[in-house]
Tab-separated table of C-alpha atoms and ligand atoms in Angstrom:
chain	number	residue	atom	x	y	z
A	15	MET	CA	15.315	18.368	-20.925
A	16	ASN	CA	15.509	18.167	-17.154
A	17	ASP	CA	12.214	16.903	-15.745
A	18	ASN	CA	13.505	17.055	-12.203
A	19	LEU	CA	11.802	19.699	-10.075
A	20	HIS	CA	11.906	18.239	-6.603
A	21	GLN	CA	13.646	18.650	-3.279
A	22	LEU	CA	13.425	16.703	-0.019
A	23	ARG	CA	11.899	18.171	3.128
A	24	CYS	CA	12.399	16.601	6.562
A	25	PHE	CA	9.097	15.531	8.057
A	26	GLY	CA	10.411	16.262	11.572
A	27	CYS	CA	12.402	19.514	11.499
A	28	GLY	CA	11.483	20.868	8.070
A	29	GLU	CA	15.086	21.017	6.812
A	30	ARG	CA	15.327	20.971	3.007
A	31	ILE	CA	18.016	19.204	0.966
A	32	ARG	CA	18.670	18.296	-2.663
A	33	GLY	CA	17.517	14.809	-3.564
A	34	ALA	CA	21.042	13.737	-4.477
A	35	ASP	CA	22.333	14.781	-1.021
A	36	ALA	CA	20.208	12.317	0.981
A	37	GLN	CA	22.025	9.901	3.289
A	38	PRO	CA	21.921	6.221	2.273
A	39	ASN	CA	19.426	5.541	5.093
A	40	PHE	CA	17.179	8.463	4.033
A	41	ARG	CA	17.247	9.912	7.551
A	42	CYS	CA	17.657	13.622	8.293
A	43	MET	CA	21.193	14.503	9.432
A	44	SER	CA	19.788	17.046	11.908
A	45	CYS	CA	16.917	15.197	13.611
A	46	GLY	CA	16.886	11.621	12.262
A	47	ASP	CA	13.338	11.799	10.897
A	48	LEU	CA	12.250	10.810	7.367
A	49	PHE	CA	11.968	12.997	4.276
A	50	GLU	CA	9.104	13.859	1.978
A	51	VAL	CA	9.460	14.887	-1.653
A	52	GLU	CA	8.234	18.402	-2.358
A	53	TYR	CA	7.987	20.524	-5.491
A	54	PRO	CA	8.878	24.157	-4.772
A	55	GLY	CA	7.559	25.376	-8.135
A	56	TRP	CA	3.991	24.449	-7.180
A	57	SER	CA	3.799	27.036	-4.413
A	58	GLN	CA	4.438	29.934	-6.805
A	59	ARG	CA	0.846	30.652	-7.804
A	60	GLN	CA	1.746	32.139	-11.189
A	61	GLY	CA	4.999	30.199	-11.681
A	62	HIS	CA	5.419	28.317	-14.956
A	63	ASP	CA	6.195	25.119	-12.970
A	64	ARG	CA	2.761	25.166	-11.371
A	65	PRO	CA	0.552	22.639	-13.140
A	66	ASN	CA	-2.764	23.798	-14.593
A	67	PRO	CA	-5.674	21.658	-13.277
A	68	GLY	CA	-7.893	21.722	-16.356
A	69	ALA	CA	-5.030	20.957	-18.731
A	70	LEU	CA	-3.841	18.101	-16.526
A	71	LYS	CA	-7.216	16.399	-16.345
A	72	TRP	CA	-7.462	16.512	-20.139
A	73	LEU	CA	-3.876	15.346	-20.690
A	74	TRP	CA	-4.168	12.419	-18.264
A	75	ARG	CA	-7.366	11.234	-19.935
A	76	GLU	CA	-5.816	11.512	-23.397
A	77	ARG	CA	-2.908	9.352	-22.300
A	78	ARG	CA	-5.244	6.452	-21.593
A	79	CYS	CA	-5.505	5.979	-25.360
A	80	SER	CA	-1.772	6.365	-25.960
A	81	THR	CA	0.499	3.548	-27.129
A	82	GLU	CA	3.573	5.018	-25.369
A	83	ALA	CA	4.874	2.761	-22.580
A	84	LEU	CA	5.098	5.634	-20.118
A	85	ASP	CA	1.531	6.742	-20.794
A	86	GLN	CA	0.293	3.183	-20.267
A	87	SER	CA	1.641	3.196	-16.722
A	88	GLY	CA	-0.942	4.271	-14.146
A	89	VAL	CA	1.913	5.941	-12.275
A	90	TRP	CA	3.762	7.786	-15.051
A	91	ARG	CA	0.509	8.794	-16.732
A	92	PHE	CA	0.435	11.363	-13.910
A	93	ARG	CA	4.117	12.281	-14.281
A	94	GLU	CA	3.505	16.028	-14.016
A	95	LEU	CA	2.815	15.380	-10.319
A	96	LEU	CA	5.959	13.326	-9.764
A	97	PRO	CA	8.818	15.141	-11.508
A	98	ILE	CA	11.543	13.205	-9.675
A	99	LEU	CA	13.719	12.056	-12.598
A	100	ASP	CA	16.260	13.998	-14.648
A	101	SER	CA	14.556	12.454	-17.648
A	102	PHE	CA	11.282	10.525	-17.725
A	103	GLY	CA	12.930	8.447	-20.421
A	104	ASN	CA	14.778	6.705	-17.578
A	105	ALA	CA	11.589	5.386	-15.969
A	106	ILE	CA	11.420	1.607	-15.464
A	107	SER	CA	7.841	0.472	-15.869
A	108	LEU	CA	5.918	-2.803	-15.924
A	109	ARG	CA	2.629	-1.001	-16.808
A	110	GLU	CA	1.752	-0.721	-13.138
A	111	GLY	CA	-1.282	1.110	-11.772
A	112	ASN	CA	-4.548	1.646	-13.663
A	113	THR	CA	-6.003	-0.830	-11.191
A	114	PRO	CA	-9.737	-1.500	-11.061
A	115	LEU	CA	-12.135	0.230	-8.702
A	116	TYR	CA	-14.888	-2.300	-8.000
A	117	LEU	CA	-18.303	-1.742	-6.513
A	118	LEU	CA	-18.772	-4.089	-3.545
A	119	ALA	CA	-22.480	-4.835	-3.760
A	120	ARG	CA	-22.776	-7.576	-1.136
A	121	ALA	CA	-20.461	-6.038	1.422
A	122	ALA	CA	-22.267	-2.720	0.918
A	123	LYS	CA	-25.569	-4.368	1.782
A	124	ALA	CA	-24.117	-6.248	4.725
A	125	THR	CA	-22.426	-3.183	6.215
A	126	GLY	CA	-25.206	-0.747	5.353
A	127	VAL	CA	-23.017	1.565	3.298
A	128	ASP	CA	-24.668	2.470	0.004
A	129	GLN	CA	-21.551	3.306	-1.967
A	130	LEU	CA	-18.759	0.915	-1.104
A	131	PHE	CA	-15.804	0.375	-3.442
A	132	ALA	CA	-12.576	-1.614	-3.466
A	133	LYS	CA	-9.506	-0.198	-5.176
A	134	HIS	CA	-7.695	-3.425	-5.977
A	135	GLN	CA	-3.982	-2.735	-5.854
A	136	GLY	CA	-3.366	-6.487	-5.904
A	137	MET	CA	-4.033	-6.223	-9.657
A	138	ASN	CA	-0.574	-4.742	-10.210
A	139	PRO	CA	2.111	-6.655	-12.182
A	140	THR	CA	3.699	-8.425	-9.198
A	141	GLY	CA	0.428	-8.654	-7.258
A	142	SER	CA	0.599	-5.767	-4.812
A	143	PHE	CA	0.465	-1.989	-4.401
A	144	LYS	CA	4.250	-1.982	-3.976
A	145	ASP	CA	4.706	-1.851	-7.754
A	146	THR	CA	3.473	1.744	-7.901
A	147	GLY	CA	6.154	2.828	-5.444
A	148	MET	CA	8.849	0.631	-6.898
A	149	THR	CA	8.584	1.989	-10.436
A	150	ALA	CA	9.274	5.457	-8.994
A	151	ALA	CA	12.112	4.667	-6.569
A	152	LEU	CA	13.837	2.080	-8.721
A	153	SER	CA	13.901	4.514	-11.624
A	154	VAL	CA	15.718	6.973	-9.352
A	155	ALA	CA	18.214	4.243	-8.367
A	156	LYS	CA	18.872	3.462	-12.010
A	157	GLU	CA	19.246	7.116	-12.969
A	158	ARG	CA	21.711	7.692	-10.137
A	159	GLY	CA	23.903	4.846	-11.349
A	160	PHE	CA	23.504	2.267	-8.561
A	161	ALA	CA	24.377	-1.346	-9.420
A	162	TRP	CA	22.625	-2.906	-6.399
A	163	VAL	CA	19.317	-2.220	-4.644
A	164	ALA	CA	18.037	-3.788	-1.419
A	165	CYS	CA	15.060	-4.069	0.897
A	166	ALA	CA	13.867	-5.835	4.023
A	167	SER	CA	10.394	-7.162	3.425
A	168	THR	CA	7.419	-9.162	4.596
A	169	GLY	CA	7.086	-10.321	0.990
A	170	ASN	CA	5.430	-7.865	-1.361
A	171	THR	CA	8.160	-5.239	-1.407
A	172	SER	CA	10.746	-7.883	-2.199
A	173	ALA	CA	8.760	-9.258	-5.144
A	174	ALA	CA	8.181	-5.776	-6.559
A	175	MET	CA	11.786	-4.679	-6.081
A	176	ALA	CA	13.191	-7.855	-7.609
A	177	ALA	CA	11.000	-7.533	-10.703
A	178	TYR	CA	11.755	-3.863	-11.344
A	179	ALA	CA	15.459	-4.360	-10.664
A	180	ALA	CA	15.503	-7.191	-13.192
A	181	ARG	CA	13.803	-4.960	-15.782
A	182	ALA	CA	16.374	-2.239	-15.116
A	183	GLY	CA	19.335	-4.626	-15.267
A	184	LEU	CA	20.258	-4.020	-11.613
A	185	ARG	CA	21.054	-6.641	-8.983
A	186	SER	CA	18.837	-6.848	-5.913
A	187	LEU	CA	19.265	-8.051	-2.333
A	188	VAL	CA	16.236	-9.202	-0.339
A	189	LEU	CA	16.171	-9.770	3.431
A	190	ILE	CA	13.059	-11.551	4.659
A	191	PRO	CA	12.077	-13.220	7.925
A	192	ASP	CA	12.666	-16.959	8.077
A	193	GLY	CA	9.203	-18.633	8.149
A	194	LYS	CA	6.252	-16.238	8.565
A	195	ILE	CA	6.375	-15.253	4.942
A	196	ALA	CA	4.015	-16.425	2.234
A	197	TRP	CA	5.630	-18.836	-0.223
A	198	GLY	CA	4.080	-17.116	-3.209
A	199	LYS	CA	6.125	-14.029	-2.481
A	200	LEU	CA	9.370	-15.766	-1.695
A	201	SER	CA	9.077	-17.598	-4.993
A	202	GLN	CA	8.657	-14.321	-6.889
A	203	ALA	CA	11.819	-12.750	-5.454
A	204	VAL	CA	13.809	-15.835	-6.399
A	205	ASP	CA	12.183	-16.047	-9.819
A	206	TYR	CA	13.128	-12.438	-10.606
A	207	GLY	CA	16.737	-13.123	-9.717
A	208	ALA	CA	17.116	-11.424	-6.344
A	209	LEU	CA	19.775	-12.596	-3.905
A	210	THR	CA	17.152	-13.703	-1.400
A	211	CYS	CA	18.279	-14.146	2.219
A	212	GLN	CA	15.939	-15.549	4.841
A	213	LEU	CA	17.174	-14.371	8.224
A	214	LYS	CA	16.355	-16.017	11.536
A	215	THR	CA	14.486	-12.983	12.815
A	216	ASP	CA	11.322	-11.009	12.120
A	217	PHE	CA	10.767	-8.085	9.709
A	218	ASP	CA	11.977	-5.563	12.278
A	219	GLY	CA	15.178	-7.606	12.718
A	220	CYS	CA	15.704	-7.656	8.939
A	221	VAL	CA	15.423	-3.856	8.897
A	222	ARG	CA	18.161	-3.615	11.548
A	223	VAL	CA	20.522	-5.895	9.617
A	224	LEU	CA	19.904	-3.992	6.392
A	225	ALA	CA	20.680	-0.658	8.092
A	226	GLU	CA	24.149	-2.028	8.889
A	227	ILE	CA	24.674	-3.292	5.327
A	228	ILE	CA	23.700	0.084	3.855
A	229	ARG	CA	26.365	1.747	6.021
A	230	GLN	CA	29.046	-0.530	4.617
A	231	ALA	CA	28.158	-1.095	0.961
A	232	PRO	CA	27.031	1.184	-1.890
A	233	ILE	CA	23.551	-0.301	-2.125
A	234	TYR	CA	20.447	1.774	-2.775
A	235	LEU	CA	17.795	1.281	-0.081
A	236	LEU	CA	14.293	0.618	-1.401
A	237	ASN	CA	12.278	0.252	1.797
A	238	SER	CA	9.500	2.790	2.192
A	239	VAL	CA	11.782	5.137	4.167
A	240	ASN	CA	12.897	5.982	0.622
A	241	PRO	CA	10.678	9.001	-0.111
A	242	TYR	CA	10.494	8.292	-3.851
A	243	ARG	CA	8.509	5.113	-3.123
A	244	LEU	CA	5.724	7.277	-1.765
A	245	GLU	CA	5.632	9.393	-4.915
A	246	GLY	CA	4.534	6.318	-6.840
A	247	GLN	CA	2.260	5.110	-4.064
A	248	LYS	CA	0.373	8.411	-4.018
A	249	THR	CA	-0.931	7.888	-7.571
A	250	PRO	CA	-3.890	5.609	-6.668
A	251	ALA	CA	-5.302	8.760	-5.042
A	252	PHE	CA	-5.255	10.367	-8.502
A	253	GLU	CA	-6.898	7.330	-10.062
A	254	ILE	CA	-9.636	7.307	-7.421
A	255	ALA	CA	-10.352	11.028	-7.815
A	256	GLU	CA	-10.396	10.654	-11.595
A	257	ALA	CA	-12.773	7.665	-11.390
A	258	PHE	CA	-15.217	9.803	-9.380
A	259	ASP	CA	-14.897	12.656	-11.885
A	260	TRP	CA	-12.603	14.680	-9.633
A	261	THR	CA	-14.575	14.397	-6.451
A	262	VAL	CA	-13.141	12.484	-3.507
A	263	PRO	CA	-14.709	9.684	-1.472
A	264	ASP	CA	-15.752	10.517	2.078
A	265	HIS	CA	-13.622	7.800	3.545
A	266	LEU	CA	-10.573	5.790	2.575
A	267	ILE	CA	-9.632	2.683	4.588
A	268	VAL	CA	-6.043	1.424	4.405
A	269	PRO	CA	-4.174	-1.449	6.101
A	270	GLY	CA	-1.265	-0.375	8.319
A	271	GLY	CA	2.073	-2.229	8.517
A	272	ASN	CA	5.266	-0.239	8.110
A	273	LEU	CA	2.833	2.691	7.752
A	274	ALA	CA	4.002	4.371	4.570
A	275	ASN	CA	1.047	3.726	2.297
A	276	SER	CA	-1.560	5.621	4.294
A	277	SER	CA	0.608	8.746	4.228
A	278	ALA	CA	1.405	8.303	0.527
A	279	LEU	CA	-2.310	8.294	-0.302
A	280	ALA	CA	-2.860	11.283	1.980
A	281	LYS	CA	-0.054	13.103	0.145
A	282	GLY	CA	-1.701	12.322	-3.195
A	283	PHE	CA	-5.054	13.743	-2.146
A	284	ARG	CA	-3.396	16.734	-0.430
A	285	GLU	CA	-1.510	17.634	-3.597
A	286	LEU	CA	-4.678	17.355	-5.692
A	287	ARG	CA	-6.368	19.757	-3.302
A	288	GLU	CA	-3.439	22.170	-3.206
A	289	LEU	CA	-3.335	22.284	-7.007
A	290	GLY	CA	-7.090	22.826	-7.243
A	291	LEU	CA	-7.935	19.457	-8.847
A	292	VAL	CA	-10.270	18.451	-6.022
A	293	ALA	CA	-12.021	20.469	-3.336
A	294	ARG	CA	-11.325	18.444	-0.205
A	295	MET	CA	-9.609	15.448	1.413
A	296	PRO	CA	-11.199	12.102	2.312
A	297	ARG	CA	-10.951	10.885	5.887
A	298	ILE	CA	-8.171	8.293	6.014
A	299	SER	CA	-8.421	5.430	8.495
A	300	VAL	CA	-5.646	2.931	9.175
A	301	ILE	CA	-6.475	-0.620	10.288
A	302	GLN	CA	-3.955	-2.924	11.984
A	303	ALA	CA	-4.061	-6.505	13.215
A	304	GLU	CA	-4.637	-6.833	16.983
A	305	GLY	CA	-1.274	-8.531	17.491
A	306	ALA	CA	0.625	-5.926	15.436
A	307	ASN	CA	-1.011	-2.651	16.438
A	308	PRO	CA	1.719	-0.200	17.491
A	309	LEU	CA	0.007	2.794	15.844
A	310	VAL	CA	-3.341	2.035	17.496
A	311	ARG	CA	-1.537	2.029	20.838
A	312	SER	CA	0.459	5.138	20.058
A	313	LEU	CA	-2.645	7.157	19.199
A	314	ALA	CA	-4.528	5.861	22.240
A	315	GLU	CA	-1.684	6.368	24.704
A	316	SER	CA	0.046	9.538	23.497
A	317	GLY	CA	-2.118	11.001	20.737
A	318	GLY	CA	0.488	9.858	18.224
A	319	ALA	CA	3.398	11.677	19.916
A	320	GLU	CA	5.350	8.535	20.747
A	321	LEU	CA	5.448	4.945	19.480
A	322	LYS	CA	6.546	1.981	21.577
A	323	PRO	CA	7.871	-0.868	19.410
A	324	MET	CA	6.266	-4.236	20.137
A	325	GLU	CA	6.802	-7.868	19.174
A	326	ALA	CA	4.285	-8.419	16.388
A	327	HIS	CA	2.108	-11.499	15.795
A	328	THR	CA	-0.517	-12.018	13.131
A	329	ARG	CA	-1.233	-14.473	10.325
A	330	ALA	CA	-1.575	-11.461	8.042
A	331	THR	CA	2.166	-11.720	7.470
A	332	ALA	CA	2.408	-8.601	5.275
A	333	ILE	CA	1.569	-6.380	8.250
A	334	ARG	CA	3.394	-8.325	10.937
A	335	ILE	CA	5.475	-5.302	11.948
A	336	GLY	CA	6.109	-4.022	15.466
A	337	ASN	CA	8.415	-1.078	14.845
A	338	PRO	CA	7.011	0.739	11.805
A	339	ALA	CA	9.343	3.282	10.206
A	340	SER	CA	6.743	5.746	8.923
A	341	TRP	CA	4.507	5.906	11.982
A	342	ARG	CA	4.755	9.681	12.356
A	343	LYS	CA	3.644	10.196	8.776
A	344	ALA	CA	0.713	7.776	9.234
A	345	ALA	CA	-0.347	9.391	12.510
A	346	ARG	CA	-0.380	12.763	10.743
A	347	ALA	CA	-2.448	11.343	7.853
A	348	VAL	CA	-5.071	9.978	10.259
A	349	LEU	CA	-5.184	13.033	12.521
A	350	ASP	CA	-5.120	15.667	9.762
A	351	THR	CA	-7.915	14.045	7.778
A	352	GLY	CA	-10.165	13.213	10.761
A	353	GLY	CA	-9.853	9.466	10.249
A	354	TRP	CA	-9.453	6.699	12.821
A	355	CYS	CA	-6.955	4.002	13.648
A	356	LEU	CA	-8.168	0.708	15.022
A	357	ASP	CA	-7.319	-2.962	15.165
A	358	VAL	CA	-9.142	-6.149	14.201
A	359	SER	CA	-8.820	-9.742	15.399
A	360	GLU	CA	-7.524	-12.782	13.508
A	361	ALA	CA	-11.081	-14.119	13.129
A	362	GLU	CA	-12.370	-10.770	11.869
A	363	ILE	CA	-9.609	-10.657	9.252
A	364	ALA	CA	-10.268	-14.214	8.062
A	365	ILE	CA	-14.042	-13.670	7.811
A	366	ALA	CA	-13.632	-10.384	5.935
A	367	LYS	CA	-11.205	-12.021	3.516
A	368	ALA	CA	-13.680	-14.829	2.803
A	369	GLU	CA	-16.487	-12.306	2.284
A	370	LEU	CA	-14.421	-10.352	-0.239
A	371	GLY	CA	-13.512	-13.608	-1.934
A	372	ALA	CA	-17.203	-14.486	-2.176
A	373	GLU	CA	-17.697	-11.279	-4.200
A	374	GLY	CA	-15.086	-12.498	-6.662
A	375	LEU	CA	-12.458	-10.153	-5.265
A	376	GLY	CA	-9.807	-12.279	-3.663
A	377	CYS	CA	-7.157	-10.466	-1.672
A	378	GLU	CA	-4.489	-11.348	0.832
A	379	PRO	CA	-5.221	-11.313	4.567
A	380	ALA	CA	-3.492	-7.969	5.169
A	381	SER	CA	-5.861	-6.336	2.673
A	382	ALA	CA	-8.967	-7.787	4.315
A	383	VAL	CA	-8.378	-5.782	7.496
A	384	THR	CA	-9.999	-2.902	5.590
A	385	LEU	CA	-13.414	-4.579	5.400
A	386	ALA	CA	-13.085	-5.822	8.984
A	387	GLY	CA	-12.253	-2.253	10.034
A	388	LEU	CA	-15.188	-0.839	8.071
A	389	LYS	CA	-17.581	-3.095	9.977
A	390	LYS	CA	-16.290	-1.708	13.265
A	391	LEU	CA	-16.392	1.897	12.081
A	392	ARG	CA	-20.016	1.355	10.969
A	393	ALA	CA	-20.947	-0.285	14.261
A	394	ASP	CA	-19.462	2.695	16.131
A	395	GLY	CA	-21.409	5.136	13.947
A	396	LYS	CA	-18.204	6.671	12.587
A	397	ILE	CA	-19.228	5.894	9.028
A	398	THR	CA	-22.812	6.606	7.983
A	399	PRO	CA	-24.883	4.864	5.260
A	400	ALA	CA	-24.595	7.917	3.008
A	401	ASP	CA	-20.767	7.953	3.055
A	402	ARG	CA	-18.889	6.949	-0.071
A	403	VAL	CA	-16.185	4.560	1.128
A	404	VAL	CA	-13.158	3.101	-0.666
A	405	LEU	CA	-11.237	0.115	0.722
A	406	ILE	CA	-7.646	-0.199	-0.472
A	407	LEU	CA	-7.010	-3.885	-1.221
A	408	THR	CA	-3.238	-4.027	-1.173
A	409	GLY	CA	-2.390	-7.545	-2.317
A	410	HIS	CA	-3.490	-10.491	-4.434
A	411	THR	CA	-5.190	-13.579	-3.034
A	412	LEU	CA	-2.646	-15.933	-4.648
A	413	LYS	CA	0.103	-14.600	-2.440
A	414	ASP	CA	-1.055	-16.772	0.428
A	415	PRO	CA	-3.192	-19.708	-0.766
A	416	ASP	CA	-2.398	-21.765	2.357
A	417	TYR	CA	-4.201	-19.213	4.506
A	418	THR	CA	-7.326	-19.392	2.345
A	419	ILE	CA	-7.413	-23.173	2.228
A	420	ASP	CA	-6.800	-23.518	5.958
A	421	PHE	CA	-9.675	-21.119	6.674
A	422	HIS	CA	-12.129	-22.965	4.445
A	423	ARG	CA	-11.059	-26.310	5.903
A	424	GLY	CA	-11.569	-24.958	9.402
A	425	THR	CA	-7.952	-25.392	10.480
A	426	LEU	CA	-6.789	-21.771	10.422
A	427	LEU	CA	-8.128	-20.354	13.660
A	428	THR	CA	-7.810	-21.638	17.216
A	429	GLU	CA	-10.880	-22.285	19.340
A	430	ALA	CA	-10.224	-19.159	21.355
A	431	GLU	CA	-9.972	-17.057	18.201
A	432	THR	CA	-13.170	-18.561	16.830
A	433	ALA	CA	-15.208	-17.942	19.991
A	434	GLY	CA	-18.048	-15.509	19.349
A	435	HIS	CA	-17.697	-15.719	15.562
A	436	GLU	CA	-19.011	-19.256	14.966
A	437	LYS	CA	-22.010	-18.195	12.853
A	438	GLU	CA	-20.084	-15.814	10.598
A	439	ILE	CA	-17.338	-18.392	10.117
A	440	ALA	CA	-19.857	-21.081	9.237
A	441	ALA	CA	-21.510	-18.738	6.720
A	442	ALA	CA	-18.229	-17.691	5.132
A	443	SER	CA	-16.288	-20.937	5.032
A	444	ARG	CA	-18.194	-23.827	3.552
A	445	ASN	CA	-16.294	-24.170	0.339
A	446	ALA	CA	-13.565	-26.758	0.725
A	447	ARG	CA	-14.826	-30.353	0.922
A	448	SER	CA	-13.119	-33.714	0.650
A	449	LEU	CA	-15.674	-36.276	-0.553
A	450	ASP	CA	-15.936	-39.829	-1.814
A	451	ALA	CA	-15.501	-40.110	-5.570
A	452	SER	CA	-19.202	-40.581	-6.258
A	453	ALA	CA	-21.972	-38.544	-7.841
A	454	GLU	CA	-24.123	-39.205	-4.742
A	455	ALA	CA	-21.602	-37.571	-2.467
A	456	VAL	CA	-21.309	-34.481	-4.687
A	457	LEU	CA	-25.097	-34.291	-5.149
A	458	ALA	CA	-25.538	-34.463	-1.384
A	459	ALA	CA	-23.091	-31.600	-1.008
A	460	LEU	CA	-24.991	-29.600	-3.629
A	461	LYS	CA	-28.274	-30.232	-1.847
A	462	ASP	CA	-26.733	-29.231	1.445
A	463	GLU	CA	-25.406	-26.013	-0.127
A	464	SER	CA	-28.762	-25.094	-1.693
A	465	ARG	CA	-30.672	-25.342	1.560
B	30	F0G	N1	-0.797	-4.721	2.704
B	30	F0G	C1	0.129	-5.492	2.110
B	30	F0G	C2	-0.334	-6.563	1.198
B	30	F0G	C3	1.504	-5.265	2.367
B	30	F0G	O1	2.406	-6.021	1.775
B	30	F0G	C4	1.889	-4.239	3.261
B	30	F0G	C5	3.288	-3.993	3.564
B	30	F0G	C6	0.858	-3.465	3.827
B	30	F0G	C7	-0.457	-3.734	3.524
B	30	F0G	C8	1.167	-2.349	4.736
B	30	F0G	O2	1.588	-1.203	4.072
B	30	F0G	O3	3.748	-0.915	5.236
B	30	F0G	O4	2.797	0.903	3.859
B	30	F0G	O5	1.727	0.276	6.013
B	30	F0G	N2	4.221	-4.777	3.209
B	30	F0G	C9	5.644	-4.508	3.355
B	30	F0G	C10	6.484	-5.460	2.566
B	30	F0G	C11	6.123	-4.069	4.633
B	30	F0G	O6	7.655	-5.692	2.915
B	30	F0G	O7	6.023	-5.949	1.545
B	30	F0G	P1	2.529	-0.164	4.832
């Protein structure tokens, strides 16, 4: 049986091609823009390829009790909405997805939003949302007979790619910036057997080097310019809609780095709406770090028509990206859904991360921009107390333990960064103490804490 019902459509000029005809760099031959996967059968209202909403909702729920590996994946459980493989039997899965949606009681109270949730994508097998995209795109690589796959990464993509490649029996090449990458992630890529090259440049420099390699060697590119990644990354939208009994939240808040994830989630919700599974779209807002905010600038300066690359700086290393590939797609996701794009400071990120941690939901710094962004959107009146809001937590707290420890020891932020936030920092960061080895010292700390 051929499960493959897709084609690729250029996001810029609309040109359509067969999936197998894409260039190695996944750029359109006519205009240079990126592609999106589309399913022509869905637009024929009576066509037999068009999925039936009621039947799908039933089928997807049934699969949650199934013992089949494919059904146990939170990505392939929804495979009717990602028919990208010649045979679903070729899918490479680590039981990704099916991540928890947590109620954030304390943050809800503090921000004055009654219904605040965190979709924790850090609870995926390699610790980030990248697994959902990697199971999709790596399965395509395997099916098409590639021996090598590659990515440039700030950490999470490389860990996910290396793990899935290892499961598939493929070799993988990782290019990451020298320094400015969390050790937890580097260790994963090495552990999973990737040829892991630290280059003396930043993420954007790694992307440039990889573009040259792809031209010269038959290696399958697994950065998020690969449109199949987004097919996997759209599935948390299905999980969220299902968790709310096929209604959608009012607002979804997503971190922005290379800017693919926001558009993947928008695509997921758009497809649910087009197929009649939900009635509307959530607003989608993208939050960047102040020192790595090219989309914020683009929307402010040109309404999202142009993006000026910048040199990026932030301790949230996952989103330290100045020349994001998928910025047009992200701008469209924000503008089409009536969301916002804004940036948050290093102190705001660190405080938000500590506050999430204090709810028992550790995440990496890049994920915490969502809560920091929510606070600003609330303060500006853009989100009201009655809105149902979902924060997408993209990565696991253990990716970057140094960051957490430095914050709680008071050595993370500079004086200038701290200025104006002293009270919040004091409230959020009292946890790490070095004391004399005596009961008195610990009891004094306890007393101090209970005051
Ligand atoms: N959060 C985390 C934890 C990430 O690792 C990334 C991206 C993002 C957010 C941003 O998502 O790029 O789709 O806007 N990390 C990439 C990597 C670039 O190489 O792992 P985006």
